Coordinates of C-alpha atoms in Angstrom, one line a residue:
M259 CA 104.8 105.6 91.0
T260 CA 105.7 109.0 92.3
Y261 CA 105.6 111.1 89.3
L262 CA 103.0 111.0 86.3
I263 CA 102.9 112.7 83.1
I264 CA 99.4 112.7 81.5
G265 CA 98.9 113.7 77.9
T266 CA 95.6 114.7 75.9
A267 CA 94.9 113.4 72.4
G268 CA 92.0 113.7 70.0
H269 CA 90.5 115.7 67.1
V270 CA 90.3 119.5 67.0
D271 CA 87.4 121.1 69.1
H272 CA 86.8 117.8 71.0
G273 CA 87.1 119.6 74.2
K274 CA 90.7 118.7 75.3
T275 CA 91.6 122.1 76.6
M276 CA 88.2 122.7 78.2
L277 CA 88.6 119.3 79.9
V278 CA 92.0 120.2 81.3
K279 CA 90.6 123.5 82.6
A280 CA 87.7 121.7 84.2
L281 CA 90.2 119.3 86.0
T282 CA 92.9 121.7 86.9
G283 CA 91.4 125.3 86.7
V284 CA 94.3 126.1 84.2
D285 CA 93.6 127.3 80.7
T286 CA 96.4 126.0 78.6
D287 CA 95.7 128.1 75.7
R288 CA 98.4 130.9 76.1
L289 CA 98.6 132.5 72.6
K290 CA 96.5 135.2 71.4
E291 CA 95.7 133.3 68.2
E292 CA 94.6 130.2 70.3
K293 CA 92.2 132.5 72.1
E294 CA 90.7 134.1 68.9
R295 CA 90.5 130.8 66.9
G296 CA 89.3 128.7 69.9
I297 CA 91.9 125.9 69.2
S298 CA 95.2 124.9 70.7
I299 CA 98.2 125.5 68.5
E300 CA 101.1 125.1 70.8
L301 CA 101.6 122.7 73.7
G302 CA 99.8 123.6 76.9
F303 CA 100.8 122.5 80.4
A304 CA 98.9 122.2 83.9
S305 CA 99.4 120.4 87.0
L306 CA 96.8 118.1 88.7
T307 CA 96.5 116.5 92.1
L308 CA 94.9 113.1 91.9
P309 CA 92.5 111.8 94.7
S310 CA 95.3 109.6 96.1
G311 CA 97.5 112.7 96.5
R312 CA 99.8 111.8 93.5
Q313 CA 100.9 114.8 91.6
A314 CA 100.6 114.8 87.8
G315 CA 101.6 117.0 85.0
I316 CA 99.1 117.4 82.1
V317 CA 100.4 118.0 78.5
D318 CA 97.5 119.5 76.4
V319 CA 98.3 119.0 72.8
P320 CA 96.5 120.5 69.6
G321 CA 94.2 118.5 67.7
H322 CA 94.1 120.3 64.4
E323 CA 95.9 118.5 61.6
R324 CA 98.2 121.5 60.8
F325 CA 99.6 121.2 64.2
I326 CA 100.2 117.5 64.7
K327 CA 103.9 118.1 64.7
N328 CA 103.3 120.2 67.8
M329 CA 101.3 117.4 69.2
L330 CA 104.2 114.8 68.6
A331 CA 106.6 117.1 70.5
G332 CA 104.4 116.8 73.5
V333 CA 103.3 113.2 73.4
G334 CA 106.6 111.3 73.5
G335 CA 107.2 111.6 77.1
I336 CA 103.9 110.9 78.5
D337 CA 102.9 107.9 80.9
L338 CA 99.1 108.0 80.3
V339 CA 97.0 109.4 77.6
L340 CA 93.4 110.8 77.8
L341 CA 92.0 110.2 74.3
V342 CA 89.2 112.7 74.1
I343 CA 86.3 112.0 71.7
A344 CA 83.4 114.4 71.5
A345 CA 80.2 112.5 72.0
D346 CA 78.3 114.6 69.4
E347 CA 80.9 113.9 66.6
G348 CA 82.5 110.5 67.5
I349 CA 85.7 109.3 65.8
M350 CA 87.0 112.0 63.5
P351 CA 90.2 112.1 61.3
Q352 CA 92.5 113.5 63.8
T353 CA 91.2 111.0 66.4
K354 CA 92.4 108.3 64.0
E355 CA 95.8 110.0 63.5
H356 CA 96.4 110.7 67.2
M357 CA 95.4 107.0 68.0
D358 CA 98.0 105.9 65.3
I359 CA 100.6 107.9 67.0
I360 CA 99.8 106.6 70.5
H361 CA 99.9 103.1 69.1
L362 CA 103.2 103.6 67.3
L363 CA 104.8 105.1 70.4
Q364 CA 103.4 102.2 72.4
I365 CA 101.8 104.3 75.1
P366 CA 100.2 101.4 77.0
R367 CA 98.0 103.3 79.5
G368 CA 95.2 105.4 78.8
V369 CA 91.5 106.5 79.6
V370 CA 89.2 107.4 76.8
V371 CA 87.0 110.5 77.6
L372 CA 83.7 110.8 75.8
S373 CA 83.3 114.7 76.2
K374 CA 80.4 116.8 75.7
V375 CA 77.9 114.1 76.8
D376 CA 75.6 117.0 77.8
L377 CA 74.8 117.6 74.1
V378 CA 73.5 114.1 73.2
D379 CA 70.9 111.6 74.3
R380 CA 71.6 108.2 75.9
E381 CA 70.8 106.2 72.8
W382 CA 73.3 108.2 70.8
L383 CA 75.9 108.1 73.5
D384 CA 75.7 104.4 73.6
L385 CA 76.2 104.1 69.9
V386 CA 79.3 106.2 70.1
R387 CA 80.7 104.2 73.0
E388 CA 80.3 101.1 71.2
E389 CA 81.9 102.6 68.1
V390 CA 84.9 103.7 70.4
V391 CA 85.3 100.2 71.8
D392 CA 85.5 98.7 68.3
F393 CA 87.9 101.5 67.1
L394 CA 90.5 100.7 69.9
K395 CA 90.6 97.0 69.1
G396 CA 94.2 95.9 68.1
T397 CA 95.7 99.2 69.7
T398 CA 97.7 99.7 72.8
L399 CA 94.4 101.2 74.4
E400 CA 92.2 98.2 73.7
G401 CA 90.4 97.7 76.8
A402 CA 91.1 101.2 78.3
P403 CA 88.3 102.5 80.6
V404 CA 85.8 104.8 78.9
V405 CA 84.5 107.7 81.0
E406 CA 81.6 110.0 80.0
V407 CA 82.2 113.6 80.8
S408 CA 80.8 117.1 80.4
S409 CA 83.3 119.8 81.1
V410 CA 80.3 122.3 81.1
T411 CA 78.1 120.7 83.6
G412 CA 80.9 118.8 85.6
Q413 CA 79.3 115.4 84.9
G414 CA 81.9 112.5 85.2
L415 CA 84.8 114.7 86.3
D416 CA 85.1 112.9 89.6
E417 CA 84.7 109.5 88.1
L418 CA 87.5 110.4 85.5
L419 CA 89.8 111.5 88.4
R420 CA 89.3 108.2 90.1
T421 CA 89.8 106.4 86.9
I422 CA 93.1 108.3 86.1
D423 CA 94.3 107.4 89.7
L424 CA 93.5 103.7 89.2
V425 CA 95.1 103.5 85.7
A426 CA 98.1 105.4 86.9
Q427 CA 98.9 102.7 89.4
E428 CA 100.0 100.4 86.4
V429 CA 102.3 103.0 84.9
K430 CA 105.9 101.9 85.0
E431 CA 108.1 104.3 86.7
K432 CA 110.8 106.1 84.6
P433 CA 114.4 105.2 85.7
A434 CA 115.9 107.8 88.0
T435 CA 119.3 106.2 87.7
G436 CA 121.5 106.7 84.8
H437 CA 122.2 109.7 82.6
V438 CA 120.0 112.8 82.5
R439 CA 117.9 113.0 79.3
L440 CA 115.3 115.7 78.7
P441 CA 113.9 116.5 75.3
V442 CA 113.0 120.2 75.0
D443 CA 109.5 120.9 73.8
R444 CA 109.3 124.5 74.7
V445 CA 111.9 127.4 75.2
F446 CA 111.5 130.9 76.2
S447 CA 113.4 133.8 78.0
I448 CA 112.5 135.4 81.2
T449 CA 114.0 138.9 82.0
G450 CA 116.3 138.7 84.7
F451 CA 116.7 135.0 84.5
G452 CA 117.4 134.1 80.9
T453 CA 116.9 131.1 79.0
V454 CA 114.2 128.5 80.2
A455 CA 113.8 125.1 78.6
T456 CA 110.9 122.9 79.4
G457 CA 110.2 119.2 78.9
T458 CA 109.6 115.9 80.5
L459 CA 112.7 114.3 82.2
W460 CA 112.9 110.9 80.6
S461 CA 115.8 109.6 83.0
G462 CA 118.1 110.3 85.5
I463 CA 118.1 113.0 88.4
L464 CA 118.7 116.7 87.6
R465 CA 120.0 119.1 90.3
A466 CA 120.5 122.8 90.5
G467 CA 124.2 123.5 89.5
D468 CA 124.5 120.4 87.4
A469 CA 126.5 120.6 84.1
L470 CA 124.5 119.8 81.0
E471 CA 125.1 119.3 77.2
I472 CA 122.6 120.6 74.8
M473 CA 122.4 118.0 72.1
P474 CA 122.9 117.4 69.3
R475 CA 124.8 120.9 69.1
K476 CA 127.1 119.9 71.9
I477 CA 126.6 123.3 73.6
A478 CA 127.9 123.3 77.2
S479 CA 125.5 124.8 79.9
R480 CA 124.7 124.6 83.5
V481 CA 121.5 124.4 85.5
R482 CA 120.8 127.8 87.4
T483 CA 117.3 126.9 88.9
L484 CA 114.8 124.2 88.4
Q485 CA 111.0 124.3 88.7
V486 CA 108.5 121.4 88.8
H487 CA 104.8 122.2 88.5
G488 CA 105.6 125.9 89.0
R489 CA 107.4 125.2 92.3
K490 CA 111.3 126.0 92.6
V491 CA 113.1 122.7 93.5
E492 CA 116.7 121.6 94.1
E493 CA 116.1 118.4 92.4
A494 CA 114.1 117.0 89.6
R495 CA 113.6 113.2 88.9
A496 CA 112.7 111.2 85.8
G497 CA 109.0 111.3 85.1
Q498 CA 108.5 115.0 86.1
R499 CA 107.6 118.0 84.0
V500 CA 110.7 120.3 84.4
A501 CA 111.4 123.9 83.7
V502 CA 115.3 124.4 83.5
N503 CA 116.8 127.8 83.7
L504 CA 120.0 127.5 81.8
T505 CA 123.3 129.6 82.0
G506 CA 125.3 130.9 79.2
V507 CA 123.0 130.1 76.3
E508 CA 120.5 132.1 74.3
V509 CA 117.0 130.8 73.4
E510 CA 118.1 130.3 69.6
E511 CA 120.7 127.8 70.9
V512 CA 118.0 125.5 72.5
P513 CA 115.4 125.1 69.8
R514 CA 112.4 122.5 70.3
G515 CA 113.9 119.1 69.5
S516 CA 117.1 119.7 71.4
V517 CA 118.0 117.3 74.3
L518 CA 119.4 118.4 77.6
A519 CA 121.7 115.6 78.7
T520 CA 124.6 114.5 80.9
P521 CA 127.8 115.6 79.2
G522 CA 129.3 113.0 77.0
S523 CA 126.4 110.5 77.3
L524 CA 124.8 110.9 74.0
T525 CA 126.4 110.9 70.6
P526 CA 124.9 112.8 67.6
S527 CA 124.3 110.6 64.6
Y528 CA 123.1 111.0 61.0
R529 CA 122.0 107.4 60.7
L530 CA 119.6 105.3 62.9
D531 CA 119.0 101.5 62.5
V532 CA 115.4 100.8 63.2
R533 CA 112.6 98.3 63.1
F534 CA 110.1 100.0 61.0
V535 CA 106.3 99.4 60.7
L536 CA 104.1 101.0 58.1
L537 CA 100.5 101.6 59.0
G538 CA 97.7 99.9 57.2
T539 CA 96.2 103.2 56.1
A540 CA 99.5 104.3 54.3
R541 CA 100.7 103.7 50.7
P542 CA 103.3 101.3 50.0
L543 CA 106.7 102.8 50.9
K544 CA 109.6 102.6 48.4
N545 CA 113.2 102.4 49.4
R546 CA 114.8 105.9 49.9
S547 CA 111.4 107.6 50.3
R548 CA 111.8 111.1 52.0
V549 CA 109.8 111.5 55.1
R550 CA 109.5 113.4 58.3
L551 CA 110.9 111.9 61.4
H552 CA 109.5 112.7 64.8
L553 CA 111.9 111.6 67.4
G554 CA 111.4 112.8 71.0
T555 CA 110.5 116.4 70.5
A556 CA 112.6 116.7 67.3
E557 CA 111.2 116.8 63.6
I558 CA 113.9 116.0 61.1
M559 CA 113.7 115.2 57.4
C560 CA 115.2 111.9 56.3
R561 CA 115.1 109.1 53.9
V562 CA 114.1 105.5 54.7
I563 CA 116.7 103.0 53.4
L564 CA 114.9 99.4 53.4
L565 CA 117.6 97.0 54.3
D566 CA 115.8 93.7 53.6
R567 CA 113.5 94.7 50.6
D568 CA 112.7 97.2 48.0
E569 CA 109.2 98.2 49.0
L570 CA 107.3 98.0 52.3
A571 CA 103.6 97.2 52.1
P572 CA 101.1 98.6 54.4
E573 CA 100.9 96.7 57.8
E574 CA 104.3 95.2 57.1
T575 CA 107.5 95.7 59.3
A576 CA 111.0 95.8 58.1
L577 CA 114.6 96.6 59.3
A578 CA 115.6 99.9 57.9
Q579 CA 118.2 102.7 58.2
L580 CA 117.0 106.3 58.6
E581 CA 119.5 108.7 56.8
L582 CA 119.0 112.1 58.5
E583 CA 119.4 115.5 57.0
E584 CA 120.3 117.0 60.5
P585 CA 122.0 114.9 63.3
A586 CA 119.8 113.4 66.2
V587 CA 120.5 111.9 69.5
A588 CA 118.7 108.8 70.7
V589 CA 119.3 105.5 72.8
Q590 CA 118.4 102.0 71.9
G591 CA 114.7 101.3 72.3
D592 CA 113.6 104.8 71.8
R593 CA 110.2 105.0 69.6
F594 CA 109.6 107.2 66.9
V595 CA 106.9 108.3 64.4
V596 CA 107.2 109.0 60.7
R597 CA 105.0 111.2 58.6
S598 CA 105.0 111.6 54.8
Y599 CA 106.7 114.3 53.1
S600 CA 103.6 115.5 51.1
P601 CA 100.8 115.3 51.9
V602 CA 101.8 115.4 55.5
R603 CA 100.3 112.5 57.4
T604 CA 101.2 109.9 59.8
I605 CA 102.3 106.8 58.0
G606 CA 104.3 104.7 60.3
G607 CA 107.2 104.5 63.1
G608 CA 109.0 102.0 65.1
R609 CA 111.8 101.5 67.4
I610 CA 115.5 102.4 67.5
I611 CA 118.0 99.5 67.2
D612 CA 121.3 101.3 66.9
P613 CA 121.2 105.0 67.6
V614 CA 124.8 105.6 66.2
A615 CA 124.7 103.2 63.1
P616 CA 127.4 102.9 60.4
K617 CA 126.2 102.9 56.7
H618 CA 124.9 99.5 55.7
R619 CA 124.9 97.8 52.3
R620 CA 121.3 96.7 51.5
L621 CA 120.0 93.2 51.2
R622 CA 123.1 91.6 52.8
A623 CA 122.4 88.5 55.0
E624 CA 125.1 89.4 57.6
V625 CA 123.8 92.9 58.1
I626 CA 120.2 91.7 58.8
E627 CA 121.5 88.8 61.2
S628 CA 123.7 91.4 63.0
L629 CA 120.6 93.8 63.4
L630 CA 118.4 91.0 64.6
T631 CA 120.9 90.0 67.2
R632 CA 121.2 93.6 68.4
E633 CA 117.6 94.3 68.3
K634 CA 117.0 91.4 70.7
G635 CA 119.7 92.2 73.1
T636 CA 120.8 89.7 75.8
P637 CA 118.4 86.7 76.7
E638 CA 117.8 88.4 80.2
E639 CA 117.0 91.8 78.5
L640 CA 114.8 90.0 75.9
L641 CA 112.9 88.2 78.5
L642 CA 112.4 91.2 80.8
Q643 CA 111.2 93.1 77.8
Q644 CA 108.7 90.4 76.9
L645 CA 107.4 90.2 80.5
N646 CA 107.2 94.0 80.8
S647 CA 105.5 94.6 77.3
H648 CA 102.8 91.9 78.3
R649 CA 102.8 92.8 82.1
T650 CA 101.0 89.6 82.9
I651 CA 101.9 86.1 83.6
L652 CA 103.6 84.0 80.9
T653 CA 104.8 80.4 80.7
A654 CA 108.2 79.5 79.6
E655 CA 106.7 78.1 76.3
E656 CA 105.0 81.5 75.7
L657 CA 108.3 83.3 76.3
V658 CA 110.1 80.9 73.9
K659 CA 107.5 81.8 71.2
A660 CA 107.6 85.5 71.9
S661 CA 111.3 85.9 72.1
G662 CA 112.7 83.6 69.5
L663 CA 115.1 82.1 72.0
D664 CA 115.5 78.3 72.4
E665 CA 113.8 76.5 75.2
K666 CA 116.9 75.7 77.2
T667 CA 118.1 79.4 77.0
V668 CA 114.7 80.7 78.2
K669 CA 114.5 78.2 81.1
D670 CA 118.1 78.9 82.4
T671 CA 117.6 82.6 81.9
L672 CA 114.3 82.4 83.9
L673 CA 116.1 80.7 86.8
S674 CA 118.7 83.3 86.8
L675 CA 116.1 86.1 86.9
V676 CA 114.1 84.3 89.6
E677 CA 117.3 84.2 91.7
K678 CA 117.9 87.8 91.2
K679 CA 114.3 88.5 92.4
Q680 CA 113.6 90.2 89.1
V681 CA 111.0 87.6 88.1
R682 CA 108.3 85.9 90.4
P683 CA 107.4 82.2 89.6
I684 CA 103.8 81.3 89.9
P685 CA 103.3 77.6 90.2
S686 CA 100.1 76.2 88.9
E687 CA 98.6 72.5 88.4
N688 CA 101.0 71.3 85.6
Q689 CA 103.1 74.3 84.7
V690 CA 104.8 77.4 86.1
Y691 CA 103.9 80.9 85.1
Y692 CA 106.5 83.9 85.3
L693 CA 105.7 87.4 86.1
L694 CA 107.8 90.6 86.5
Q695 CA 108.4 91.1 90.4
E696 CA 107.5 94.8 90.0
V697 CA 104.3 93.7 88.5
Y698 CA 103.6 91.2 91.1
L699 CA 104.2 93.7 93.9
Q700 CA 102.0 96.2 92.1
W701 CA 99.2 93.7 91.7
A702 CA 99.6 92.9 95.4
E703 CA 99.4 96.6 96.3
N704 CA 96.3 97.2 94.1
M705 CA 94.6 94.4 95.8
R706 CA 95.6 95.6 99.3
L707 CA 94.1 99.0 98.4
I708 CA 90.9 97.5 97.5
L709 CA 90.8 95.2 100.5
Q710 CA 91.6 98.0 102.9
E711 CA 88.6 100.1 101.7
Y712 CA 86.5 96.8 101.6
H713 CA 87.2 95.9 105.2
R714 CA 86.5 99.3 106.2
D715 CA 83.1 99.5 104.7
F716 CA 82.2 96.0 105.4
P717 CA 83.8 94.9 108.8
L718 CA 81.5 91.9 109.2
R719 CA 82.3 90.2 105.9
E720 CA 84.9 87.6 105.8
G721 CA 86.5 89.1 102.7
F722 CA 86.2 90.3 99.2
P723 CA 84.9 87.8 96.6
K724 CA 87.7 86.3 94.5
E725 CA 85.8 86.2 91.3
E726 CA 84.9 89.9 91.7
M727 CA 88.5 90.8 92.5
R728 CA 89.6 88.9 89.4
S729 CA 87.2 90.7 87.1
R730 CA 88.1 94.0 88.5
L731 CA 91.8 94.0 88.6
L732 CA 93.1 90.9 86.5
A733 CA 90.3 90.0 84.0
G734 CA 93.1 88.8 81.7
L735 CA 93.7 85.9 83.9
N736 CA 91.4 82.9 83.9
S737 CA 90.1 81.6 87.3
K738 CA 92.7 78.8 87.8
Q739 CA 95.7 81.3 86.9
F740 CA 94.2 83.8 89.5
Q741 CA 93.9 81.2 92.1
S742 CA 97.4 80.1 91.6
L743 CA 98.5 83.8 92.0
L744 CA 96.6 84.1 95.2
Q745 CA 98.2 81.1 96.6
V746 CA 101.6 82.6 96.0
M747 CA 100.5 85.9 97.5
E748 CA 99.2 83.9 100.6
E749 CA 102.5 82.2 100.9
D750 CA 104.3 85.4 100.9
G751 CA 102.0 86.8 103.5
L752 CA 100.3 89.4 101.5
V753 CA 96.7 88.1 101.5
K754 CA 94.6 85.5 103.4
L755 CA 92.3 83.1 101.5
Y756 CA 89.0 81.6 102.2
T757 CA 86.9 79.3 99.8
Q758 CA 85.3 82.1 98.2
D759 CA 86.9 85.3 99.6
I760 CA 90.2 87.2 100.0
A761 CA 91.2 89.2 102.9
L762 CA 94.2 91.0 104.3
P763 CA 96.3 88.8 106.6
E764 CA 95.8 90.9 109.7
F765 CA 91.9 91.4 109.3
T766 CA 89.3 89.5 111.3
P767 CA 85.6 90.2 110.9
R768 CA 84.2 92.0 113.8
P769 CA 81.5 94.5 114.5
N770 CA 82.2 98.2 115.2
H771 CA 81.1 99.7 118.5
K772 CA 77.8 100.7 117.0
Q773 CA 77.1 97.4 115.5
E774 CA 78.1 95.8 118.7
Q775 CA 75.5 97.6 120.6
Q776 CA 72.8 96.8 117.9
I777 CA 73.6 93.1 118.0
K778 CA 73.5 93.1 121.6
Q779 CA 69.9 94.6 121.4
L780 CA 68.8 92.2 118.7
L781 CA 70.0 89.1 120.5
E782 CA 68.3 90.2 123.8
M783 CA 65.1 90.9 121.7
Y784 CA 65.1 87.3 120.3
R785 CA 66.1 85.7 123.6
E786 CA 63.1 87.5 125.4
A787 CA 60.7 86.7 122.6
N788 CA 61.3 83.0 123.2
Y789 CA 59.1 81.0 120.8
Q790 CA 57.4 84.0 119.4
P791 CA 60.2 85.9 117.8
P792 CA 59.5 89.2 115.8
A793 CA 60.0 89.3 112.0
W794 CA 63.5 90.4 111.0
G795 CA 62.3 93.6 109.5
E796 CA 60.5 94.6 112.6
A797 CA 63.4 93.7 114.9
A798 CA 65.9 95.6 112.8
R799 CA 63.9 98.7 112.8
R800 CA 63.6 98.6 116.5
A801 CA 67.3 98.2 116.7
G802 CA 67.8 101.3 114.3
L803 CA 68.8 99.2 111.2
E804 CA 67.4 99.3 107.7
G805 CA 68.3 98.3 104.2
P806 CA 71.8 96.9 103.4
A807 CA 73.1 97.7 106.9
A808 CA 70.4 95.4 108.3
Q809 CA 71.2 92.6 105.9
E810 CA 74.9 92.9 106.8
I811 CA 74.1 92.3 110.4
L812 CA 71.7 89.4 109.7
Q813 CA 74.3 87.7 107.5
Y814 CA 76.8 88.1 110.4
L815 CA 74.6 86.7 112.9
L816 CA 73.7 83.8 110.9
K817 CA 77.2 82.9 109.9
K818 CA 78.3 83.1 113.6
G819 CA 75.4 81.1 114.8
L820 CA 74.0 83.9 116.9
L821 CA 70.6 83.4 115.2
V822 CA 69.0 80.4 113.5
R823 CA 67.1 80.6 110.4
V824 CA 64.1 78.2 111.0
A825 CA 62.2 79.3 107.9
D826 CA 62.0 82.3 105.5
D827 CA 62.2 85.6 107.5
L828 CA 61.7 83.5 110.8
Y829 CA 64.8 83.5 113.1
F830 CA 65.3 82.2 116.7
H831 CA 67.8 82.7 119.3
P832 CA 69.9 79.5 119.4
D833 CA 69.1 79.0 123.1
C834 CA 65.5 78.9 122.3
V835 CA 66.0 76.4 119.4
D836 CA 68.2 74.2 121.8
R837 CA 65.4 74.3 124.5
A838 CA 62.7 73.6 121.9
R839 CA 64.6 70.5 120.6
Q840 CA 65.3 69.1 124.1
A841 CA 61.6 69.7 125.0
L842 CA 60.5 67.9 121.9
V843 CA 62.9 65.0 122.4
D844 CA 61.7 64.6 125.9
Y845 CA 58.1 64.6 125.0
L846 CA 58.6 62.0 122.2
R847 CA 60.7 59.8 124.3
E848 CA 57.7 59.6 126.7
K849 CA 54.8 59.8 124.3
G850 CA 56.3 58.5 121.1
E851 CA 54.5 61.0 118.8
I852 CA 53.4 64.6 118.7
T853 CA 50.9 66.8 116.6
V854 CA 51.3 70.5 115.7
G855 CA 48.7 71.3 118.2
E856 CA 50.5 69.3 120.9
T857 CA 53.7 71.1 120.0
R858 CA 52.1 74.6 120.2
D859 CA 50.9 73.7 123.8
L860 CA 54.2 72.2 124.7
L861 CA 56.1 75.3 123.8
Q862 CA 53.2 77.6 124.7
T863 CA 53.3 79.4 121.4
S864 CA 51.1 79.5 118.4
R865 CA 50.7 77.4 115.3
K866 CA 52.5 80.2 113.2
Y867 CA 55.8 79.2 115.1
A868 CA 55.1 75.5 116.1
L869 CA 54.7 74.3 112.5
P870 CA 58.0 75.9 111.1
L871 CA 59.9 74.7 114.2
L872 CA 58.8 71.2 113.5
E873 CA 59.6 71.4 109.9
Y874 CA 63.1 72.7 110.9
F875 CA 63.6 69.7 113.2
D876 CA 62.5 67.6 110.4
R877 CA 65.4 69.0 108.2
E878 CA 67.7 68.5 111.0
K879 CA 66.9 64.8 111.3
T880 CA 65.8 65.2 114.8
T881 CA 62.1 64.3 113.8
R882 CA 60.4 62.8 110.9
R883 CA 56.8 63.3 109.8
V884 CA 54.3 60.4 109.9
E885 CA 51.0 61.7 108.3
D886 CA 50.1 64.5 110.6
K887 CA 52.4 63.6 113.4
R888 CA 56.0 63.7 114.3
V889 CA 58.2 61.0 115.8
L890 CA 61.9 60.7 116.7
T891 CA 64.2 59.5 113.8
R892 CA 66.1 56.4 114.3
A893 CA 69.3 58.3 114.6
E894 CA 67.8 60.4 117.4
K895 CA 66.6 57.4 119.2
Q896 CA 69.9 55.7 119.1
K897 CA 71.6 58.9 120.4
N898 CA 69.2 58.9 123.4
R899 CA 69.9 55.4 124.1
S900 CA 73.6 55.9 124.2

């Protein structure tokens, strides 16, 4: 993905703004009141360059409960969330409410940042970490990486950047095709330029000179200039933070909550058909309850019309229609959050089914059936949606259960999607799994990056351990599923498989120039030592090797047969082993038996080396021990006769 928007979330004073400053050098608290009170009130913005070179925009949201509506205005367009939890306080009320919002908006990617770790000891930090992992269970951030950070000392900041970079690889790119849609989260005026509106571009491509419609007021305007991350550009694409200098409009005509859109692409509506879910912490919701709707960057008062019941219980979901007090614009699939009228707190949210809905009569079977059909979309859309939401391999049976479609429809639709190369089949032992093609290619790319780095760091190893790769990248797959995936990747020429390892197709284990010189020195050393070889540690030191590097070379030499392990920490050149074997066989053919002392004299070595050599040849079935002597094995005698 080229463009990435990162949002912060978390309780007031848990260090979100300080973290953003530590990462970017930008203090996102702009207002005088923010400086005086030490808390964020409005949204703040900063740009960040990740280790991979990818550019990201950071939206810093306020954590105080009084400014949750401002937080909601910024969180809707983010791709990845940083949930900041102070180590000295742990999970607090706004942590929970922000997490509810993240879950309701189905933001699927995130990193948990344990901030202020310099203020607590290890034992307390471990307790908080355990509490956080339990807290995230059942949410969209379950299993998200947890990074310990101190913005004061700098501890963990590099690890956090690397983690963000890795998680960001899984973020689905926003569509650059289709109509422009940019919810406005901030608007201001610049002398000499006029009105500037900012927000995250949700879809489409926006260019200087383009005509726009400010919705839902239907005010015509045009793009004078564009900025992305503070740089003037001629074009902005979906997924970027954009500042749009608008012509012909005043600041008052573009309030927060407006949407900059391709003219004629959106229709204002006072009614939205939705799938509504009530949080488990909320009170039962009665029909026609007045609530606060947060849609995109807009906050609108509305009433919830329950279409299939009179009251919605906590943790229940229902089909509903939202009757708005002001018009709004949306598209099918948009997610929203609802807060209670008084006291103001997050109680639920859901997904738009019909953004321009007619008025419905309640408790009518035909209305419910029609909405259910519209909610699901076409079979192709529904299956793609299921595969996209899971972003893992699924069987046809699992897709039948998840989609509500019948088995034949699912199988026929999967065949069509495979032919269109939108879905990749993964044949396994007795069944076939299915995976979004884009996810399959992303997994392959993630694997390629890991293998590239691994081959560079360990040029003598055959490849990366399969099981380690599975646990690192795709722990959700079991070993058999992962092996099936790897086999498909090998067929596609993306990887090369060994019994236990994975490598890039073009990779062959070989020493670099320095290692070649060290190997040459070692082999000459062992060849010259003949039957009195040095201990490996001593030989390695003489060749300028130590620690893991020495072990890497040793394992390579053994695997290639360039050294022979005769006993623990006793290695011989293979030519010496061959000569010793032939000398021993010739002696036994003539004499019939040999002692350790006679072997010592035969090889002109010491007992220290003669005995391990005899034991090695016993294991190799060249000799066998009879009391204190060795004789040729039957197989060796027959070999000599032939």
